[in-house]
Amino acid sequence: MSGVILNQVIKRYGDAKVIHGVDLEIEDGEFCVFVGPSGCGKSTLLRMVAGLEETSAGQISIGGRDVTRADPADRGVAMVFQTYALYPHMTVEENMGFGLKMNGMPKAEVARKVGKAAEILQLGPYLKRKPKALSGGQRQRVAIGRAIVRGPEVFLFDEPLSNLDAELRVDMRVEIARLHKEIGATMIYVTHDQVEAMTLADKIVVLRAGKIEQVGTPMQLYQNPGNKFVAGFIGSPSMNFLNGVVKDGKVCVTALDNRMVESTVALPAEGQSVIVGLRPQNITVREAESTVSIEIRERLGGVAYDYMSTSTKERIVVETKGDEAIPIGTNVALDFDPASAMVFDAETEARLR
Ligand SMILES: Nc1ncnc2c1ncn2[C@@H]1O[C@H](COP(=O)(O)OP(=O)(O)OP(=O)(O)O)[C@@H](O)[C@H]1O
Ligand SMILES: [Mg+2]
């Protein structure tokens, strides 16, 4: 068993607290993704699990063993970084086996482990090559191979794909999903790319400013975000947020020509401000007399994103079928099922239910 448990984990650098008492349970074999904006503490938290950063307070356990003060080498983890720093003078084979060789493992055993990792990563044809003769994706696979040969209980990835170009990222994302399926080890994966988080994770942990905002499966976070931050972070394009005000027990959306939206949630008192959240996929557009007009259209092939602006200068993006074409500049009305609109408290940004 190699689940990871964080209990009230805190990190301070001098007087600055960057991780504020994180509680988290990652199950054995789970693919857990830490996601959040730059500087929120993703790498710090991962490095604390790895033992590369000291834990200021709280406990970290791996496989039921308290490793809070354990040496990185004694934690049963292997880490893959964004910059993969392979030894340029060594072949792929030597790069992957180097750590084991240094630990005094017999040659035949090293060769067997390297061979197995190369098979999993489809690196067989490249074993005798030096890193400079490899593509970025192949180099990153060698870096992952170095982690695999160590046979860790827990793999830790810190933005391993962010140096790769867009197409390769997609390929490697699929590779990593396949790797997880094949090896079945616990994996913790840091990214600020919500698409990577959605596609790879069994469990997503959304972090903001050193605190957990929400933990859940990708679809739980997408369908049931607890607050505006999570709602805006998960899903692509991001959820639209429009200012509204409570009027006659309904929500009056100023940006949509004072449209009255019926809501089943517990709204605050008459006259209070709220924020209405609408996913771009849940809106349809038709030509109409209005103050909302289509400004820009991004065509992606199968779908298009229409960017609109309102008289109140609020931006709205709507996903449409790629071949539907209301001309740019047309004034439009937006239709949506009121049940698909989420309502947030304007002050606390908590989801109203
Ligand atoms: N050695 C350090 N001393 C002081 N503050 C630090 C140190 N290392 C990191 N920090 C701060 O801790 C916070 C979290 O940093 P961290 O690197 O974990 O962010 P991150 O979520 O990984 O961001 P990114 O997506 O940019 O990689 C940041 O505000 C950062 O400035
Ligand atoms: Mg980081």
Coordinates of C-alpha atoms and ligand atoms in Angstrom, one line a residue:
M1 CA 0.0 0.0 0.0
S2 CA 1.4 3.4 -0.9
G3 CA -1.2 6.0 -0.3
V4 CA 0.0 9.4 0.7
I5 CA -1.5 11.3 3.6
L6 CA -0.9 15.0 4.4
N7 CA -2.0 16.1 7.8
Q8 CA -2.0 19.8 8.6
V9 CA 1.1 20.4 6.5
I10 CA 2.6 23.8 6.8
K11 CA 5.6 25.4 5.0
R12 CA 7.2 28.6 6.0
Y13 CA 10.1 30.5 4.4
G14 CA 11.3 32.7 7.3
D15 CA 8.2 34.7 8.2
A16 CA 6.3 34.0 5.0
K17 CA 3.9 31.1 5.2
V18 CA 3.4 29.5 1.7
I19 CA 1.5 26.3 2.6
H20 CA -1.3 26.9 5.2
G21 CA -2.1 23.6 6.8
V22 CA -3.0 21.2 4.0
D23 CA -5.0 18.0 4.8
L24 CA -5.1 15.5 1.9
E25 CA -5.5 11.8 1.4
I26 CA -4.3 10.2 -1.8
E27 CA -5.2 6.6 -2.2
D28 CA -2.9 3.8 -3.3
G29 CA -2.6 3.7 -7.1
E30 CA -4.5 7.0 -7.5
F31 CA -3.5 9.6 -10.1
C32 CA -3.7 12.9 -8.2
V33 CA -3.2 16.2 -9.9
F34 CA -2.3 19.4 -8.1
V35 CA -3.5 22.4 -10.1
G36 CA -3.6 26.1 -9.5
P37 CA -2.2 29.4 -10.6
S38 CA 1.5 30.3 -10.6
G39 CA 2.9 30.7 -7.1
C40 CA 0.0 28.9 -5.3
G41 CA 2.4 26.3 -3.8
K42 CA 2.1 23.3 -6.1
S43 CA 5.8 22.6 -6.4
T44 CA 6.5 23.4 -2.8
L45 CA 3.9 20.8 -1.7
L46 CA 5.2 18.2 -4.1
R47 CA 8.8 18.8 -3.0
M48 CA 7.7 18.4 0.6
V49 CA 6.3 15.0 -0.3
A50 CA 9.6 14.2 -2.0
G51 CA 11.6 15.4 1.0
L52 CA 13.4 18.0 -1.1
E53 CA 11.8 20.7 1.1
E54 CA 11.7 20.6 4.8
T55 CA 8.2 20.4 6.3
S56 CA 7.7 23.3 8.8
A57 CA 4.8 21.6 10.7
G58 CA 2.4 18.7 10.2
Q59 CA 2.9 15.2 9.1
I60 CA 3.4 13.4 5.7
S61 CA 3.0 9.7 5.5
I62 CA 3.6 7.3 2.6
G63 CA 2.3 3.8 2.7
G64 CA 1.3 4.2 6.3
R65 CA 4.8 5.3 7.3
D66 CA 5.5 8.7 8.8
V67 CA 8.2 10.1 6.4
T68 CA 8.0 13.8 7.6
R69 CA 11.7 13.8 8.6
A70 CA 12.8 10.9 6.4
D71 CA 15.6 11.3 3.8
P72 CA 14.4 11.7 0.2
A73 CA 16.1 8.4 -0.7
D74 CA 14.1 6.6 2.0
R75 CA 10.7 7.7 1.0
G76 CA 10.1 5.3 -1.9
V77 CA 9.4 8.2 -4.3
A78 CA 10.9 9.2 -7.6
M79 CA 10.5 12.7 -9.1
V80 CA 10.3 13.8 -12.7
F81 CA 11.0 17.5 -13.3
Q82 CA 10.1 20.0 -16.0
T83 CA 13.7 20.3 -17.0
Y84 CA 15.0 16.8 -17.4
A85 CA 18.7 17.4 -17.2
L86 CA 20.0 14.2 -18.8
Y87 CA 23.8 13.6 -18.8
P88 CA 24.8 14.6 -22.4
H89 CA 27.8 12.3 -22.6
M90 CA 25.8 9.2 -21.7
T91 CA 23.6 7.1 -23.9
V92 CA 19.9 6.7 -23.1
E93 CA 20.6 3.3 -21.6
E94 CA 23.4 4.8 -19.3
N95 CA 21.2 7.7 -18.4
M96 CA 18.5 5.5 -17.2
G97 CA 20.7 3.0 -15.3
F98 CA 23.1 5.6 -13.8
G99 CA 21.4 6.0 -10.4
L100 CA 21.1 2.2 -10.0
K101 CA 24.7 1.7 -10.9
M102 CA 25.8 4.3 -8.4
N103 CA 23.8 2.4 -5.7
G104 CA 26.0 -0.6 -6.5
M105 CA 23.3 -2.7 -8.3
P106 CA 24.8 -5.6 -10.3
K107 CA 25.2 -4.9 -14.0
A108 CA 22.8 -7.6 -15.2
E109 CA 20.1 -6.4 -12.8
V110 CA 20.5 -2.8 -14.0
A111 CA 20.3 -3.9 -17.6
R112 CA 17.1 -5.9 -16.9
K113 CA 15.4 -2.9 -15.2
V114 CA 16.5 -0.5 -18.0
G115 CA 15.2 -3.0 -20.6
K116 CA 11.8 -3.2 -18.9
A117 CA 11.5 0.6 -18.6
A118 CA 12.5 1.1 -22.2
E119 CA 9.9 -1.4 -23.2
I120 CA 7.2 0.4 -21.3
L121 CA 8.3 3.7 -22.7
Q122 CA 8.9 2.4 -26.2
L123 CA 12.5 3.6 -26.0
G124 CA 14.0 0.4 -27.3
P125 CA 15.3 1.8 -30.6
Y126 CA 17.1 4.7 -28.9
L127 CA 19.0 3.0 -26.1
K128 CA 22.4 3.6 -27.7
R129 CA 21.7 7.2 -28.6
K130 CA 22.9 10.3 -26.8
P131 CA 20.3 12.8 -25.6
K132 CA 21.2 15.4 -28.3
A133 CA 20.0 12.9 -31.0
L134 CA 16.5 12.7 -29.4
S135 CA 13.4 14.8 -29.7
G136 CA 12.0 16.7 -26.7
G137 CA 9.4 14.1 -26.1
Q138 CA 11.9 11.2 -26.3
R139 CA 14.2 13.0 -23.8
Q140 CA 11.3 13.5 -21.4
R141 CA 10.5 9.7 -21.7
V142 CA 14.1 9.0 -20.8
A143 CA 13.7 11.2 -17.7
I144 CA 10.5 9.2 -16.8
G145 CA 12.5 6.0 -17.5
R146 CA 15.0 7.1 -14.8
A147 CA 12.2 7.3 -12.4
I148 CA 10.7 3.9 -13.4
V149 CA 13.9 1.9 -13.0
R150 CA 14.0 2.9 -9.3
G151 CA 10.6 1.1 -8.8
P152 CA 9.2 3.8 -6.6
E153 CA 5.9 3.4 -4.7
V154 CA 5.0 7.0 -5.6
F155 CA 5.8 9.0 -8.7
L156 CA 6.0 12.7 -8.4
F157 CA 5.8 14.9 -11.6
D158 CA 6.4 18.6 -11.6
E159 CA 5.0 20.1 -14.9
P160 CA 6.9 17.4 -16.9
L161 CA 5.4 18.5 -20.2
S162 CA 5.6 22.2 -20.1
N163 CA 8.8 22.4 -22.2
L164 CA 7.2 20.5 -25.0
D165 CA 5.3 21.9 -28.0
A166 CA 1.5 21.6 -28.1
E167 CA 1.3 18.5 -30.2
L168 CA 3.9 16.6 -28.3
R169 CA 2.2 17.6 -25.0
V170 CA -0.9 15.8 -26.1
D171 CA 1.1 12.7 -27.2
M172 CA 3.0 12.6 -23.9
R173 CA -0.2 13.2 -21.9
V174 CA -1.6 10.0 -23.4
E175 CA 1.7 8.2 -22.7
I176 CA 1.6 9.2 -19.1
A177 CA -2.0 8.0 -18.7
R178 CA -0.9 4.7 -20.3
L179 CA 2.1 4.5 -18.0
H180 CA -0.2 4.9 -15.0
K181 CA -2.5 2.2 -16.2
E182 CA 0.3 -0.2 -16.8
I183 CA 2.3 0.4 -13.6
G184 CA -0.6 1.2 -11.3
A185 CA 1.6 3.2 -8.9
T186 CA 0.4 6.2 -7.0
M187 CA 1.2 9.3 -9.0
I188 CA 1.1 13.0 -8.0
Y189 CA 1.3 15.3 -10.9
V190 CA 1.6 19.1 -10.8
T191 CA 0.4 21.3 -13.6
H192 CA -1.2 24.7 -14.1
D193 CA -2.9 23.4 -17.2
Q194 CA -6.5 22.5 -16.4
V195 CA -6.8 20.4 -19.5
E196 CA -4.0 18.1 -18.3
A197 CA -5.7 18.0 -14.9
M198 CA -9.1 17.1 -16.3
T199 CA -7.7 14.4 -18.7
L200 CA -5.2 12.7 -16.4
A201 CA -6.6 12.8 -12.9
D202 CA -8.6 10.4 -10.8
K203 CA -8.5 13.2 -8.2
I204 CA -7.9 16.9 -8.7
V205 CA -6.7 19.2 -5.9
V206 CA -7.3 22.8 -6.7
L207 CA -4.8 25.0 -4.8
R208 CA -4.9 28.8 -4.3
A209 CA -2.4 30.8 -2.2
G210 CA -1.2 27.8 -0.3
K211 CA -4.6 26.4 0.6
I212 CA -6.8 23.7 -0.9
E213 CA -9.9 25.2 -2.5
Q214 CA -11.5 21.9 -3.5
V215 CA -10.8 18.2 -4.0
G216 CA -12.7 16.0 -6.3
T217 CA -12.9 14.0 -9.5
P218 CA -12.6 16.0 -12.7
M219 CA -16.4 15.8 -13.3
Q220 CA -17.2 16.6 -9.7
L221 CA -15.2 19.8 -9.9
Y222 CA -16.7 20.7 -13.3
Q223 CA -20.3 20.0 -12.4
N224 CA -20.2 21.0 -8.8
P225 CA -17.6 23.7 -8.1
G226 CA -17.8 25.0 -4.5
N227 CA -16.9 28.5 -5.4
K228 CA -16.2 31.0 -8.2
F229 CA -12.4 30.3 -8.3
V230 CA -12.9 26.6 -8.9
A231 CA -15.7 27.2 -11.4
G232 CA -13.5 29.6 -13.3
F233 CA -10.4 27.4 -13.2
I234 CA -11.9 24.1 -14.3
G235 CA -13.4 23.9 -17.8
S236 CA -12.3 25.4 -21.1
P237 CA -13.0 28.0 -22.2
S238 CA -13.5 29.4 -18.7
M239 CA -17.0 29.9 -17.2
N240 CA -18.6 33.3 -17.9
F241 CA -19.2 35.4 -14.8
L242 CA -21.9 38.1 -15.1
N243 CA -22.9 40.6 -12.5
G244 CA -26.5 40.3 -11.2
V245 CA -28.7 41.6 -8.6
V246 CA -31.6 40.0 -6.7
K247 CA -34.9 41.4 -7.7
D248 CA -38.4 40.0 -7.0
G249 CA -36.8 36.7 -5.9
K250 CA -35.1 36.3 -9.2
V251 CA -31.7 37.2 -10.5
C252 CA -31.6 40.3 -12.8
V253 CA -28.6 40.0 -15.1
T254 CA -27.6 43.6 -16.0
A255 CA -25.2 42.6 -18.7
L256 CA -27.9 40.7 -20.6
D257 CA -30.3 43.6 -20.9
N258 CA -31.7 43.1 -17.4
R259 CA -32.7 39.5 -18.1
M260 CA -34.6 38.0 -15.2
V261 CA -33.3 34.5 -14.4
E262 CA -35.3 32.2 -12.2
S263 CA -33.2 30.5 -9.7
T264 CA -33.8 27.5 -7.4
V265 CA -30.9 28.4 -5.1
A266 CA -31.2 30.2 -1.8
L267 CA -30.7 33.8 -3.0
P268 CA -29.6 36.6 -0.7
A269 CA -31.9 39.5 0.2
E270 CA -33.6 41.7 -2.4
G271 CA -31.2 44.2 -3.9
Q272 CA -28.0 42.2 -3.0
S273 CA -25.4 41.6 -5.7
V274 CA -24.7 38.1 -7.0
I275 CA -22.5 36.6 -9.8
V276 CA -24.1 34.4 -12.4
G277 CA -21.8 31.7 -13.9
L278 CA -22.6 30.3 -17.3
R279 CA -20.4 27.8 -19.1
P280 CA -19.7 28.6 -22.8
Q281 CA -21.2 25.2 -23.7
N282 CA -24.5 26.0 -22.1
I283 CA -25.4 29.1 -24.1
T284 CA -27.0 29.4 -27.5
V285 CA -27.1 32.5 -29.5
R286 CA -29.8 34.0 -31.8
E287 CA -30.1 37.3 -33.7
A288 CA -32.1 39.8 -31.7
E289 CA -32.4 43.5 -30.8
S290 CA -30.0 43.7 -27.9
T291 CA -26.9 45.4 -26.5
V292 CA -24.8 42.2 -26.8
S293 CA -22.8 41.8 -30.0
I294 CA -20.4 39.2 -31.4
E295 CA -16.9 40.8 -31.6
I296 CA -14.5 38.0 -32.4
R297 CA -14.9 34.4 -33.6
E298 CA -12.2 31.8 -33.0
R299 CA -12.7 28.8 -35.3
L300 CA -11.3 25.5 -34.0
G301 CA -12.8 23.3 -36.7
G302 CA -15.5 21.3 -35.0
V303 CA -16.5 24.2 -32.7
A304 CA -16.0 27.9 -32.7
Y305 CA -15.8 30.3 -29.7
D306 CA -17.7 33.5 -30.2
Y307 CA -16.6 36.4 -28.0
M308 CA -19.2 38.9 -27.2
S309 CA -19.2 42.2 -25.3
T310 CA -22.1 43.8 -23.5
S311 CA -23.1 47.4 -22.9
T312 CA -21.8 46.9 -19.4
K313 CA -18.4 45.9 -20.8
E314 CA -18.7 42.3 -19.4
R315 CA -17.1 39.7 -21.7
I316 CA -18.9 36.6 -22.7
V317 CA -17.7 33.6 -24.7
V318 CA -20.1 31.1 -26.3
E319 CA -19.2 27.8 -27.8
T320 CA -21.0 27.2 -31.1
K321 CA -20.9 24.6 -33.9
G322 CA -18.0 25.4 -36.2
D323 CA -20.2 25.9 -39.2
E324 CA -22.9 28.0 -37.7
A325 CA -22.3 31.6 -38.7
I326 CA -24.2 34.5 -37.3
P327 CA -22.0 37.3 -38.8
I328 CA -19.5 39.2 -36.6
G329 CA -21.0 42.4 -35.3
T330 CA -24.5 41.0 -35.1
N331 CA -26.5 41.9 -32.0
V332 CA -27.7 38.7 -30.3
A333 CA -29.7 37.4 -27.4
L334 CA -28.3 34.5 -25.4
D335 CA -30.5 31.6 -24.4
F336 CA -29.7 29.1 -21.7
D337 CA -31.5 26.7 -19.3
P338 CA -31.7 28.6 -16.0
A339 CA -30.8 25.3 -14.3
S340 CA -27.4 25.4 -15.9
A341 CA -26.6 28.8 -14.4
M342 CA -24.6 28.8 -11.2
V343 CA -25.0 31.6 -8.7
F344 CA -22.2 32.9 -6.5
D345 CA -22.2 35.3 -3.6
A346 CA -20.7 38.5 -4.9
E347 CA -18.6 39.1 -1.8
T348 CA -17.5 35.6 -0.5
E349 CA -17.6 34.1 -4.1
A350 CA -19.1 31.0 -2.5
R351 CA -21.5 29.0 -4.6
L352 CA -25.1 29.6 -3.5
R353 CA -27.2 26.4 -3.4
Ligands
LIG1 N1 13.0 29.4 -1.3 C1 12.0 30.2 -1.2 N2 12.0 31.3 -0.3 C2 10.9 32.1 -0.2 N3 9.7 31.9 -0.8 C3 9.7 30.8 -1.7 C4 10.8 30.0 -1.9 N4 10.4 29.0 -2.8 C5 9.1 29.3 -3.2 N5 8.7 30.4 -2.5 C6 7.3 31.0 -2.6 O1 6.4 30.0 -2.3 C7 5.2 30.2 -3.1 C8 4.9 28.9 -3.8 O2 5.9 28.6 -4.8 P1 5.8 27.3 -5.7 O3 7.1 27.2 -6.4 O4 5.4 26.2 -4.9 O5 4.6 27.7 -6.6 P2 4.0 26.9 -7.9 O6 2.5 26.7 -7.5 O7 4.7 25.7 -8.1 O8 4.1 28.0 -9.1 P3 4.5 27.7 -10.6 O9 3.2 27.3 -11.3 O10 4.9 29.1 -11.1 O11 5.5 26.7 -10.7 C9 5.5 31.4 -4.0 O12 4.9 32.5 -3.6 C10 7.0 31.5 -4.0 O13 7.4 32.8 -4.2
MG2 MG 6.0 25.1 -9.7

